[in-house]
Amino acid sequence: MNERNESSNTDFILLGLFPGIKHVNVLVFAILLIYIVALTTNFILILLIWVDSHLHTPMYFLLSQLAIMDLTLISSTVPKMATDFFSGKKSISQVACGTQIFFFLTLGIAECILITLMSFDRYVAICNSLRYTLIMSQKVCLQMATISWIGGALTSLAHTAYAMHFSICGSREISHFLCEVMAILKLACEDISPYEKAVVMTSIMVLLIPLSFILYSYTLIFLAVLRMKSLEGRNKALTTCSSHLTVVSLYFGPAMLVYMRPSSYHSPQLDQILFMLGAILTPMMNPLIYSLRNKEVVDALKKMLGHCLTSNYTTNIR
């Protein structure tokens, strides 16, 4: 009994979505609907890229990696949040909390790295199109995906291990729907200012520098697009680039507001809104942005649906 009590004393309590607000059940059901849409659309996008030979290109390979990251990211938060809401049990063990932090940071950082590399792919495709297949070889694409995953995992491991070693004083209640680094640090009874500086340095490396690289790449891209004589080619390039820039703003915007604000400006309500935008809404929006505004993806979807309908029709006749 004593051992059970001691282990329970190390658990954290997740207070959930906006504690104290009315009709939170409506918000939970809306998030579950978003989760279902995100799972479905990302899975369909991955399937299309896998089965359609016209989508076997570097851009779509990188996009499939982003879809896998989105699936994993939203699955690392929503199921736990929904389980806590419906069961009424809001505790999470220290190990489970650290695991959630690790996966959340890994995927978030990996996505930032991958999106930055995707801008390089667009730069080569538009500004150096004659050498595109040579530069963006299968080996290079695999290296880009590997760098994204490993870079995210190593950075996340360092932050998770450092954040979880702090001693917790008093209440172990986390005013959030997930275990998150900055929310955990608010419970620490030690001086966390060195770690806050480390967070700022990491944010510069993971957010500001990649964003600067993306903006520089797109400056060169737009200059190249303006020199294009073909109106069709110009429109195609702008459509593809605008889709990617929309995704860039969805990922980098909330992340910069969360991790690059001074701690005195943090509030649980605003942080939850930003995390809902970055970790729940964005994984749903990403495949919709690329599919609805991309003729190649739409054509692949129509072809797959047509094949399925033809197969069902043939089966029913037999």
PDB file of C-alpha atoms in Angstrom:
ATOM      1  CA  MET A   1       0.000   0.000   0.000  1.00  0.00           C
ATOM      2  CA  ASN A   2       2.819   2.412   0.878  1.00  0.00           C
ATOM      3  CA  GLU A   3       4.564   1.663  -2.395  1.00  0.00           C
ATOM      4  CA  ARG A   4       1.341   2.375  -4.308  1.00  0.00           C
ATOM      5  CA  ASN A   5       0.885   5.676  -2.502  1.00  0.00           C
ATOM      6  CA  GLU A   6       4.497   6.665  -3.197  1.00  0.00           C
ATOM      7  CA  SER A   7       4.116   5.909  -6.901  1.00  0.00           C
ATOM      8  CA  SER A   8       0.849   7.819  -7.084  1.00  0.00           C
ATOM      9  CA  ASN A   9       2.560  10.820  -5.472  1.00  0.00           C
ATOM     10  CA  THR A  10       4.837  11.043  -8.499  1.00  0.00           C
ATOM     11  CA  ASP A  11       1.901  11.251 -10.939  1.00  0.00           C
ATOM     12  CA  PHE A  12       0.863  14.496 -12.573  1.00  0.00           C
ATOM     13  CA  ILE A  13      -2.727  15.682 -12.910  1.00  0.00           C
ATOM     14  CA  LEU A  14      -3.780  17.031 -16.298  1.00  0.00           C
ATOM     15  CA  LEU A  15      -6.548  19.568 -15.718  1.00  0.00           C
ATOM     16  CA  GLY A  16      -7.676  19.219 -19.336  1.00  0.00           C
ATOM     17  CA  LEU A  17      -9.120  21.663 -21.827  1.00  0.00           C
ATOM     18  CA  PHE A  18      -9.786  25.123 -20.422  1.00  0.00           C
ATOM     19  CA  PRO A  19     -10.682  24.104 -16.827  1.00  0.00           C
ATOM     20  CA  GLY A  20     -13.853  25.754 -15.619  1.00  0.00           C
ATOM     21  CA  ILE A  21     -15.439  26.667 -18.953  1.00  0.00           C
ATOM     22  CA  LYS A  22     -18.971  25.562 -19.775  1.00  0.00           C
ATOM     23  CA  HIS A  23     -19.865  23.127 -22.551  1.00  0.00           C
ATOM     24  CA  VAL A  24     -16.344  21.736 -22.778  1.00  0.00           C
ATOM     25  CA  ASN A  25     -17.942  18.506 -24.049  1.00  0.00           C
ATOM     26  CA  VAL A  26     -18.822  20.309 -27.314  1.00  0.00           C
ATOM     27  CA  LEU A  27     -15.166  21.262 -27.751  1.00  0.00           C
ATOM     28  CA  VAL A  28     -14.031  17.692 -27.039  1.00  0.00           C
ATOM     29  CA  PHE A  29     -16.411  16.265 -29.649  1.00  0.00           C
ATOM     30  CA  ALA A  30     -15.228  18.898 -32.160  1.00  0.00           C
ATOM     31  CA  ILE A  31     -11.607  17.872 -31.515  1.00  0.00           C
ATOM     32  CA  LEU A  32     -12.516  14.203 -31.957  1.00  0.00           C
ATOM     33  CA  LEU A  33     -14.124  15.066 -35.289  1.00  0.00           C
ATOM     34  CA  ILE A  34     -10.969  16.934 -36.317  1.00  0.00           C
ATOM     35  CA  TYR A  35      -8.934  13.891 -35.231  1.00  0.00           C
ATOM     36  CA  ILE A  36     -11.009  11.540 -37.402  1.00  0.00           C
ATOM     37  CA  VAL A  37     -10.717  13.882 -40.402  1.00  0.00           C
ATOM     38  CA  ALA A  38      -6.944  14.228 -39.843  1.00  0.00           C
ATOM     39  CA  LEU A  39      -6.463  10.460 -39.644  1.00  0.00           C
ATOM     40  CA  THR A  40      -8.555   9.856 -42.754  1.00  0.00           C
ATOM     41  CA  THR A  41      -7.097  12.574 -44.963  1.00  0.00           C
ATOM     42  CA  ASN A  42      -3.475  11.927 -44.010  1.00  0.00           C
ATOM     43  CA  PHE A  43      -3.902   8.186 -44.525  1.00  0.00           C
ATOM     44  CA  ILE A  44      -5.496   8.758 -47.953  1.00  0.00           C
ATOM     45  CA  LEU A  45      -2.674  11.138 -48.905  1.00  0.00           C
ATOM     46  CA  ILE A  46      -0.019   8.592 -47.867  1.00  0.00           C
ATOM     47  CA  LEU A  47      -1.879   5.843 -49.760  1.00  0.00           C
ATOM     48  CA  LEU A  48      -2.168   7.944 -52.925  1.00  0.00           C
ATOM     49  CA  ILE A  49       1.536   8.803 -52.871  1.00  0.00           C
ATOM     50  CA  TRP A  50       2.387   5.139 -52.354  1.00  0.00           C
ATOM     51  CA  VAL A  51       0.166   3.601 -55.068  1.00  0.00           C
ATOM     52  CA  ASP A  52       0.196   6.276 -57.809  1.00  0.00           C
ATOM     53  CA  SER A  53       3.385   6.252 -59.868  1.00  0.00           C
ATOM     54  CA  HIS A  54       2.810   9.874 -60.959  1.00  0.00           C
ATOM     55  CA  LEU A  55       3.340  10.906 -57.335  1.00  0.00           C
ATOM     56  CA  HIS A  56       6.643   9.066 -56.963  1.00  0.00           C
ATOM     57  CA  THR A  57       8.612  12.312 -56.921  1.00  0.00           C
ATOM     58  CA  PRO A  58      10.826  13.945 -54.262  1.00  0.00           C
ATOM     59  CA  MET A  59       8.175  16.532 -53.339  1.00  0.00           C
ATOM     60  CA  TYR A  60       5.512  13.918 -52.683  1.00  0.00           C
ATOM     61  CA  PHE A  61       7.916  11.618 -50.864  1.00  0.00           C
ATOM     62  CA  LEU A  62       8.712  14.457 -48.460  1.00  0.00           C
ATOM     63  CA  LEU A  63       5.000  15.257 -48.233  1.00  0.00           C
ATOM     64  CA  SER A  64       4.274  11.635 -47.277  1.00  0.00           C
ATOM     65  CA  GLN A  65       6.827  11.924 -44.468  1.00  0.00           C
ATOM     66  CA  LEU A  66       5.075  15.081 -43.269  1.00  0.00           C
ATOM     67  CA  ALA A  67       1.738  13.242 -43.313  1.00  0.00           C
ATOM     68  CA  ILE A  68       3.214  10.404 -41.214  1.00  0.00           C
ATOM     69  CA  MET A  69       4.524  12.971 -38.727  1.00  0.00           C
ATOM     70  CA  ASP A  70       1.098  14.642 -38.609  1.00  0.00           C
ATOM     71  CA  LEU A  71      -0.629  11.326 -37.934  1.00  0.00           C
ATOM     72  CA  THR A  72       1.762  10.526 -35.103  1.00  0.00           C
ATOM     73  CA  LEU A  73       1.683  14.052 -33.666  1.00  0.00           C
ATOM     74  CA  ILE A  74      -2.089  14.306 -33.344  1.00  0.00           C
ATOM     75  CA  SER A  75      -2.270  10.702 -32.083  1.00  0.00           C
ATOM     76  CA  SER A  76       0.175  11.534 -29.285  1.00  0.00           C
ATOM     77  CA  THR A  77      -2.254  14.050 -27.753  1.00  0.00           C
ATOM     78  CA  VAL A  78      -5.934  13.596 -28.704  1.00  0.00           C
ATOM     79  CA  PRO A  79      -6.534   9.966 -27.589  1.00  0.00           C
ATOM     80  CA  LYS A  80      -5.118  10.660 -24.097  1.00  0.00           C
ATOM     81  CA  MET A  81      -7.101  13.894 -23.811  1.00  0.00           C
ATOM     82  CA  ALA A  82     -10.347  12.172 -24.869  1.00  0.00           C
ATOM     83  CA  THR A  83      -9.730   9.202 -22.545  1.00  0.00           C
ATOM     84  CA  ASP A  84      -9.174  11.535 -19.598  1.00  0.00           C
ATOM     85  CA  PHE A  85     -12.355  13.471 -20.406  1.00  0.00           C
ATOM     86  CA  PHE A  86     -14.655  10.462 -20.742  1.00  0.00           C
ATOM     87  CA  SER A  87     -13.141   8.413 -17.892  1.00  0.00           C
ATOM     88  CA  GLY A  88     -12.688  11.294 -15.467  1.00  0.00           C
ATOM     89  CA  LYS A  89      -9.200   9.989 -14.616  1.00  0.00           C
ATOM     90  CA  LYS A  90      -6.771  12.822 -15.293  1.00  0.00           C
ATOM     91  CA  SER A  91      -3.592  11.429 -13.748  1.00  0.00           C
ATOM     92  CA  ILE A  92      -0.532  10.593 -15.815  1.00  0.00           C
ATOM     93  CA  SER A  93       2.597   8.899 -14.526  1.00  0.00           C
ATOM     94  CA  GLN A  94       5.955  10.640 -14.664  1.00  0.00           C
ATOM     95  CA  VAL A  95       7.229   8.114 -17.221  1.00  0.00           C
ATOM     96  CA  ALA A  96       4.146   8.531 -19.424  1.00  0.00           C
ATOM     97  CA  CYS A  97       4.429  12.314 -19.108  1.00  0.00           C
ATOM     98  CA  GLY A  98       8.076  12.242 -20.188  1.00  0.00           C
ATOM     99  CA  THR A  99       7.196   9.908 -23.065  1.00  0.00           C
ATOM    100  CA  GLN A 100       4.480  12.261 -24.297  1.00  0.00           C
ATOM    101  CA  ILE A 101       6.840  15.239 -24.097  1.00  0.00           C
ATOM    102  CA  PHE A 102       9.491  13.299 -26.023  1.00  0.00           C
ATOM    103  CA  PHE A 103       7.186  12.297 -28.882  1.00  0.00           C
ATOM    104  CA  PHE A 104       5.534  15.707 -29.061  1.00  0.00           C
ATOM    105  CA  LEU A 105       8.857  17.567 -29.279  1.00  0.00           C
ATOM    106  CA  THR A 106      10.373  14.977 -31.638  1.00  0.00           C
ATOM    107  CA  LEU A 107       7.543  15.322 -34.127  1.00  0.00           C
ATOM    108  CA  GLY A 108       7.271  19.094 -33.809  1.00  0.00           C
ATOM    109  CA  ILE A 109      11.000  19.649 -34.377  1.00  0.00           C
ATOM    110  CA  ALA A 110      11.168  17.013 -37.134  1.00  0.00           C
ATOM    111  CA  GLU A 111       8.324  18.751 -38.968  1.00  0.00           C
ATOM    112  CA  CYS A 112      10.106  22.102 -38.807  1.00  0.00           C
ATOM    113  CA  ILE A 113      13.264  20.539 -40.242  1.00  0.00           C
ATOM    114  CA  LEU A 114      11.341  18.692 -42.948  1.00  0.00           C
ATOM    115  CA  ILE A 115       9.324  21.758 -43.992  1.00  0.00           C
ATOM    116  CA  THR A 116      12.602  23.680 -44.329  1.00  0.00           C
ATOM    117  CA  LEU A 117      14.051  20.945 -46.545  1.00  0.00           C
ATOM    118  CA  MET A 118      10.841  20.950 -48.605  1.00  0.00           C
ATOM    119  CA  SER A 119      11.488  24.613 -49.406  1.00  0.00           C
ATOM    120  CA  PHE A 120      14.899  23.600 -50.769  1.00  0.00           C
ATOM    121  CA  ASP A 121      13.139  21.018 -52.956  1.00  0.00           C
ATOM    122  CA  ARG A 122      10.862  23.762 -54.354  1.00  0.00           C
ATOM    123  CA  TYR A 123      13.887  26.030 -54.905  1.00  0.00           C
ATOM    124  CA  VAL A 124      15.709  23.374 -56.938  1.00  0.00           C
ATOM    125  CA  ALA A 125      12.550  22.470 -58.903  1.00  0.00           C
ATOM    126  CA  ILE A 126      11.941  26.059 -60.006  1.00  0.00           C
ATOM    127  CA  CYS A 127      15.361  27.718 -60.018  1.00  0.00           C
ATOM    128  CA  ASN A 128      17.463  24.748 -61.173  1.00  0.00           C
ATOM    129  CA  SER A 129      14.921  22.570 -62.957  1.00  0.00           C
ATOM    130  CA  LEU A 130      17.377  21.044 -65.468  1.00  0.00           C
ATOM    131  CA  ARG A 131      19.387  19.482 -62.633  1.00  0.00           C
ATOM    132  CA  TYR A 132      16.402  18.666 -60.411  1.00  0.00           C
ATOM    133  CA  THR A 133      16.461  14.888 -60.825  1.00  0.00           C
ATOM    134  CA  LEU A 134      20.228  14.853 -60.323  1.00  0.00           C
ATOM    135  CA  ILE A 135      20.191  16.977 -57.163  1.00  0.00           C
ATOM    136  CA  MET A 136      16.997  15.565 -55.614  1.00  0.00           C
ATOM    137  CA  SER A 137      17.898  11.919 -56.030  1.00  0.00           C
ATOM    138  CA  GLN A 138      16.275   9.121 -54.056  1.00  0.00           C
ATOM    139  CA  LYS A 139      19.319   8.980 -51.809  1.00  0.00           C
ATOM    140  CA  VAL A 140      19.095  12.708 -51.038  1.00  0.00           C
ATOM    141  CA  CYS A 141      15.376  12.423 -50.260  1.00  0.00           C
ATOM    142  CA  LEU A 142      16.023   9.557 -47.842  1.00  0.00           C
ATOM    143  CA  GLN A 143      18.798  11.579 -46.215  1.00  0.00           C
ATOM    144  CA  MET A 144      16.423  14.540 -45.791  1.00  0.00           C
ATOM    145  CA  ALA A 145      13.805  12.354 -44.111  1.00  0.00           C
ATOM    146  CA  THR A 146      16.445  10.722 -41.888  1.00  0.00           C
ATOM    147  CA  ILE A 147      17.906  14.083 -40.844  1.00  0.00           C
ATOM    148  CA  SER A 148      14.421  15.303 -39.921  1.00  0.00           C
ATOM    149  CA  TRP A 149      13.539  12.283 -37.781  1.00  0.00           C
ATOM    150  CA  ILE A 150      16.948  11.923 -36.089  1.00  0.00           C
ATOM    151  CA  GLY A 151      17.364  15.682 -35.583  1.00  0.00           C
ATOM    152  CA  GLY A 152      13.955  15.873 -33.939  1.00  0.00           C
ATOM    153  CA  ALA A 153      14.570  12.821 -31.748  1.00  0.00           C
ATOM    154  CA  LEU A 154      18.006  13.892 -30.485  1.00  0.00           C
ATOM    155  CA  THR A 155      16.934  17.466 -29.711  1.00  0.00           C
ATOM    156  CA  SER A 156      13.778  16.203 -28.017  1.00  0.00           C
ATOM    157  CA  LEU A 157      15.675  13.642 -25.960  1.00  0.00           C
ATOM    158  CA  ALA A 158      18.000  16.324 -24.566  1.00  0.00           C
ATOM    159  CA  HIS A 159      15.127  18.653 -23.646  1.00  0.00           C
ATOM    160  CA  THR A 160      12.942  15.898 -22.196  1.00  0.00           C
ATOM    161  CA  ALA A 161      15.703  14.475 -20.010  1.00  0.00           C
ATOM    162  CA  TYR A 162      16.688  17.924 -18.734  1.00  0.00           C
ATOM    163  CA  ALA A 163      13.129  19.121 -18.096  1.00  0.00           C
ATOM    164  CA  MET A 164      12.059  15.960 -16.258  1.00  0.00           C
ATOM    165  CA  HIS A 165      14.998  16.021 -13.839  1.00  0.00           C
ATOM    166  CA  PHE A 166      13.709  19.120 -11.998  1.00  0.00           C
ATOM    167  CA  SER A 167      12.220  18.579  -8.547  1.00  0.00           C
ATOM    168  CA  ILE A 168       8.499  19.354  -8.274  1.00  0.00           C
ATOM    169  CA  CYS A 169       7.220  21.250  -5.241  1.00  0.00           C
ATOM    170  CA  GLY A 170       3.646  21.334  -4.004  1.00  0.00           C
ATOM    171  CA  SER A 171       0.837  20.772  -6.487  1.00  0.00           C
ATOM    172  CA  ARG A 172       1.460  18.457  -9.423  1.00  0.00           C
ATOM    173  CA  GLU A 173      -1.492  19.823 -11.390  1.00  0.00           C
ATOM    174  CA  ILE A 174      -0.729  20.776 -14.990  1.00  0.00           C
ATOM    175  CA  SER A 175      -3.058  23.396 -16.443  1.00  0.00           C
ATOM    176  CA  HIS A 176      -3.062  21.759 -19.857  1.00  0.00           C
ATOM    177  CA  PHE A 177      -4.556  18.859 -21.838  1.00  0.00           C
ATOM    178  CA  LEU A 178      -1.106  17.325 -22.410  1.00  0.00           C
ATOM    179  CA  CYS A 179       2.258  17.083 -20.729  1.00  0.00           C
ATOM    180  CA  GLU A 180       4.216  20.011 -22.107  1.00  0.00           C
ATOM    181  CA  VAL A 181       7.681  21.243 -21.191  1.00  0.00           C
ATOM    182  CA  MET A 182       6.842  24.832 -20.245  1.00  0.00           C
ATOM    183  CA  ALA A 183       3.801  23.738 -18.210  1.00  0.00           C
ATOM    184  CA  ILE A 184       5.943  21.213 -16.290  1.00  0.00           C
ATOM    185  CA  LEU A 185       8.600  23.822 -15.557  1.00  0.00           C
ATOM    186  CA  LYS A 186       6.034  26.051 -13.851  1.00  0.00           C
ATOM    187  CA  LEU A 187       5.802  23.366 -11.143  1.00  0.00           C
ATOM    188  CA  ALA A 188       9.569  23.167 -10.542  1.00  0.00           C
ATOM    189  CA  CYS A 189      10.964  24.410  -7.256  1.00  0.00           C
ATOM    190  CA  GLU A 190      14.408  25.079  -8.719  1.00  0.00           C
ATOM    191  CA  ASP A 191      15.852  27.934 -10.742  1.00  0.00           C
ATOM    192  CA  ILE A 192      14.868  27.178 -14.328  1.00  0.00           C
ATOM    193  CA  SER A 193      16.347  30.308 -15.918  1.00  0.00           C
ATOM    194  CA  PRO A 194      19.302  28.365 -17.489  1.00  0.00           C
ATOM    195  CA  TYR A 195      16.832  25.984 -19.093  1.00  0.00           C
ATOM    196  CA  GLU A 196      14.684  28.861 -20.363  1.00  0.00           C
ATOM    197  CA  LYS A 197      17.781  30.234 -22.082  1.00  0.00           C
ATOM    198  CA  ALA A 198      18.354  26.789 -23.611  1.00  0.00           C
ATOM    199  CA  VAL A 199      14.770  26.821 -24.918  1.00  0.00           C
ATOM    200  CA  VAL A 200      15.386  30.214 -26.543  1.00  0.00           C
ATOM    201  CA  MET A 201      18.605  28.953 -28.168  1.00  0.00           C
ATOM    202  CA  THR A 202      16.857  25.840 -29.441  1.00  0.00           C
ATOM    203  CA  SER A 203      13.986  27.955 -30.784  1.00  0.00           C
ATOM    204  CA  ILE A 204      16.481  30.099 -32.715  1.00  0.00           C
ATOM    205  CA  MET A 205      18.078  26.968 -34.193  1.00  0.00           C
ATOM    206  CA  VAL A 206      14.821  25.126 -34.940  1.00  0.00           C
ATOM    207  CA  LEU A 207      12.499  28.036 -35.790  1.00  0.00           C
ATOM    208  CA  LEU A 208      14.220  31.323 -36.643  1.00  0.00           C
ATOM    209  CA  ILE A 209      17.149  30.013 -38.697  1.00  0.00           C
ATOM    210  CA  PRO A 210      15.003  27.561 -40.728  1.00  0.00           C
ATOM    211  CA  LEU A 211      12.353  30.250 -41.247  1.00  0.00           C
ATOM    212  CA  SER A 212      15.022  32.650 -42.505  1.00  0.00           C
ATOM    213  CA  PHE A 213      16.247  29.949 -44.896  1.00  0.00           C
ATOM    214  CA  ILE A 214      12.672  29.365 -46.126  1.00  0.00           C
ATOM    215  CA  LEU A 215      12.065  33.070 -46.711  1.00  0.00           C
ATOM    216  CA  TYR A 216      15.388  33.415 -48.556  1.00  0.00           C
ATOM    217  CA  SER A 217      14.552  30.381 -50.731  1.00  0.00           C
ATOM    218  CA  TYR A 218      11.144  31.791 -51.620  1.00  0.00           C
ATOM    219  CA  THR A 219      12.597  35.193 -52.435  1.00  0.00           C
ATOM    220  CA  LEU A 220      14.770  33.489 -55.052  1.00  0.00           C
ATOM    221  CA  ILE A 221      11.805  31.378 -56.191  1.00  0.00           C
ATOM    222  CA  PHE A 222       9.503  34.361 -56.713  1.00  0.00           C
ATOM    223  CA  LEU A 223      12.202  36.214 -58.613  1.00  0.00           C
ATOM    224  CA  ALA A 224      12.562  33.176 -60.878  1.00  0.00           C
ATOM    225  CA  VAL A 225       8.775  32.894 -61.293  1.00  0.00           C
ATOM    226  CA  LEU A 226       8.536  36.545 -62.371  1.00  0.00           C
ATOM    227  CA  ARG A 227      11.036  35.824 -65.151  1.00  0.00           C
ATOM    228  CA  MET A 228       8.954  32.908 -66.496  1.00  0.00           C
ATOM    229  CA  LYS A 229       7.363  33.537 -69.895  1.00  0.00           C
ATOM    230  CA  SER A 230       4.840  30.695 -69.636  1.00  0.00           C
ATOM    231  CA  LEU A 231       1.693  31.773 -67.777  1.00  0.00           C
ATOM    232  CA  GLU A 232       0.747  28.130 -67.109  1.00  0.00           C
ATOM    233  CA  GLY A 233       4.163  27.364 -65.642  1.00  0.00           C
ATOM    234  CA  ARG A 234       4.046  30.494 -63.526  1.00  0.00           C
ATOM    235  CA  ASN A 235       0.600  29.630 -62.139  1.00  0.00           C
ATOM    236  CA  LYS A 236       1.627  26.042 -61.383  1.00  0.00           C
ATOM    237  CA  ALA A 237       4.744  27.187 -59.545  1.00  0.00           C
ATOM    238  CA  LEU A 238       2.825  29.785 -57.541  1.00  0.00           C
ATOM    239  CA  THR A 239       0.106  27.269 -56.584  1.00  0.00           C
ATOM    240  CA  THR A 240       2.623  24.727 -55.305  1.00  0.00           C
ATOM    241  CA  CYS A 241       4.640  27.350 -53.447  1.00  0.00           C
ATOM    242  CA  SER A 242       1.580  29.018 -51.907  1.00  0.00           C
ATOM    243  CA  SER A 243       0.455  25.638 -50.526  1.00  0.00           C
ATOM    244  CA  HIS A 244       3.841  25.116 -48.912  1.00  0.00           C
ATOM    245  CA  LEU A 245       3.969  28.670 -47.533  1.00  0.00           C
ATOM    246  CA  THR A 246       0.516  28.192 -45.985  1.00  0.00           C
ATOM    247  CA  VAL A 247       1.776  25.063 -44.239  1.00  0.00           C
ATOM    248  CA  VAL A 248       4.893  26.970 -43.105  1.00  0.00           C
ATOM    249  CA  SER A 249       2.749  29.616 -41.404  1.00  0.00           C
ATOM    250  CA  LEU A 250       0.572  26.971 -39.736  1.00  0.00           C
ATOM    251  CA  TYR A 251       3.586  25.190 -38.239  1.00  0.00           C
ATOM    252  CA  PHE A 252       5.970  27.997 -37.440  1.00  0.00           C
ATOM    253  CA  GLY A 253       3.440  30.613 -36.274  1.00  0.00           C
ATOM    254  CA  PRO A 254       2.044  28.837 -33.173  1.00  0.00           C
ATOM    255  CA  ALA A 255       5.450  27.312 -32.319  1.00  0.00           C
ATOM    256  CA  MET A 256       7.151  30.721 -32.277  1.00  0.00           C
ATOM    257  CA  LEU A 257       4.384  32.222 -30.145  1.00  0.00           C
ATOM    258  CA  VAL A 258       4.678  29.369 -27.627  1.00  0.00           C
ATOM    259  CA  TYR A 259       8.433  29.015 -27.283  1.00  0.00           C
ATOM    260  CA  MET A 260       9.735  32.491 -28.111  1.00  0.00           C
ATOM    261  CA  ARG A 261       7.546  34.569 -25.815  1.00  0.00           C
ATOM    262  CA  PRO A 262       8.938  35.694 -22.441  1.00  0.00           C
ATOM    263  CA  SER A 263       7.688  33.464 -19.612  1.00  0.00           C
ATOM    264  CA  SER A 264       5.879  36.440 -18.043  1.00  0.00           C
ATOM    265  CA  TYR A 265       3.591  36.589 -21.097  1.00  0.00           C
ATOM    266  CA  HIS A 266       2.550  32.944 -20.893  1.00  0.00           C
ATOM    267  CA  SER A 267      -1.005  32.111 -19.871  1.00  0.00           C
ATOM    268  CA  PRO A 268      -2.573  28.609 -19.739  1.00  0.00           C
ATOM    269  CA  GLN A 269      -5.550  29.649 -21.894  1.00  0.00           C
ATOM    270  CA  LEU A 270      -3.481  31.191 -24.696  1.00  0.00           C
ATOM    271  CA  ASP A 271      -0.988  28.318 -24.638  1.00  0.00           C
ATOM    272  CA  GLN A 272      -3.810  25.796 -25.010  1.00  0.00           C
ATOM    273  CA  ILE A 273      -5.232  27.689 -27.977  1.00  0.00           C
ATOM    274  CA  LEU A 274      -1.818  27.763 -29.664  1.00  0.00           C
ATOM    275  CA  PHE A 275      -1.242  24.062 -29.029  1.00  0.00           C
ATOM    276  CA  MET A 276      -4.680  23.252 -30.427  1.00  0.00           C
ATOM    277  CA  LEU A 277      -3.775  25.202 -33.570  1.00  0.00           C
ATOM    278  CA  GLY A 278      -0.338  23.636 -33.984  1.00  0.00           C
ATOM    279  CA  ALA A 279      -0.871  20.069 -32.758  1.00  0.00           C
ATOM    280  CA  ILE A 280      -4.529  19.374 -33.612  1.00  0.00           C
ATOM    281  CA  LEU A 281      -5.829  21.708 -36.322  1.00  0.00           C
ATOM    282  CA  THR A 282      -2.685  21.823 -38.484  1.00  0.00           C
ATOM    283  CA  PRO A 283      -2.422  18.011 -38.981  1.00  0.00           C
ATOM    284  CA  MET A 284      -5.960  18.146 -40.390  1.00  0.00           C
ATOM    285  CA  MET A 285      -5.335  21.212 -42.567  1.00  0.00           C
ATOM    286  CA  ASN A 286      -2.062  20.042 -44.123  1.00  0.00           C
ATOM    287  CA  PRO A 287      -3.440  17.244 -46.388  1.00  0.00           C
ATOM    288  CA  LEU A 288      -6.467  19.380 -47.310  1.00  0.00           C
ATOM    289  CA  ILE A 289      -4.225  22.269 -48.381  1.00  0.00           C
ATOM    290  CA  TYR A 290      -2.097  20.031 -50.590  1.00  0.00           C
ATOM    291  CA  SER A 291      -4.961  17.957 -52.022  1.00  0.00           C
ATOM    292  CA  LEU A 292      -7.524  20.678 -52.744  1.00  0.00           C
ATOM    293  CA  ARG A 293      -4.968  22.987 -54.367  1.00  0.00           C
ATOM    294  CA  ASN A 294      -2.937  20.342 -56.193  1.00  0.00           C
ATOM    295  CA  LYS A 295      -4.211  18.969 -59.494  1.00  0.00           C
ATOM    296  CA  GLU A 296      -1.898  15.933 -59.414  1.00  0.00           C
ATOM    297  CA  VAL A 297      -3.240  14.796 -56.036  1.00  0.00           C
ATOM    298  CA  VAL A 298      -6.857  15.408 -57.106  1.00  0.00           C
ATOM    299  CA  ASP A 299      -6.297  13.414 -60.315  1.00  0.00           C
ATOM    300  CA  ALA A 300      -4.731  10.558 -58.341  1.00  0.00           C
ATOM    301  CA  LEU A 301      -7.707  10.545 -55.965  1.00  0.00           C
ATOM    302  CA  LYS A 302     -10.195  10.491 -58.859  1.00  0.00           C
ATOM    303  CA  LYS A 303      -8.277   7.630 -60.475  1.00  0.00           C
ATOM    304  CA  MET A 304      -8.287   5.602 -57.248  1.00  0.00           C
ATOM    305  CA  LEU A 305     -11.994   6.247 -56.645  1.00  0.00           C
ATOM    306  CA  GLY A 306     -12.776   5.336 -60.250  1.00  0.00           C
ATOM    307  CA  HIS A 307     -10.802   2.109 -59.923  1.00  0.00           C
ATOM    308  CA  CYS A 308     -12.628   1.227 -56.687  1.00  0.00           C
ATOM    309  CA  LEU A 309     -16.051   1.934 -58.225  1.00  0.00           C
ATOM    310  CA  THR A 310     -15.212  -0.113 -61.329  1.00  0.00           C
ATOM    311  CA  SER A 311     -14.013  -3.025 -59.176  1.00  0.00           C
ATOM    312  CA  ASN A 312     -17.194  -2.933 -57.065  1.00  0.00           C
ATOM    313  CA  TYR A 313     -19.385  -2.744 -60.171  1.00  0.00           C
ATOM    314  CA  THR A 314     -17.604  -5.745 -61.736  1.00  0.00           C
ATOM    315  CA  THR A 315     -17.931  -7.715 -58.511  1.00  0.00           C
ATOM    316  CA  ASN A 316     -21.676  -6.996 -58.252  1.00  0.00           C
ATOM    317  CA  ILE A 317     -22.282  -8.099 -61.854  1.00  0.00           C
ATOM    318  CA  ARG A 318     -20.544 -11.401 -61.202  1.00  0.00           C
TER     319      ARG A 318
END
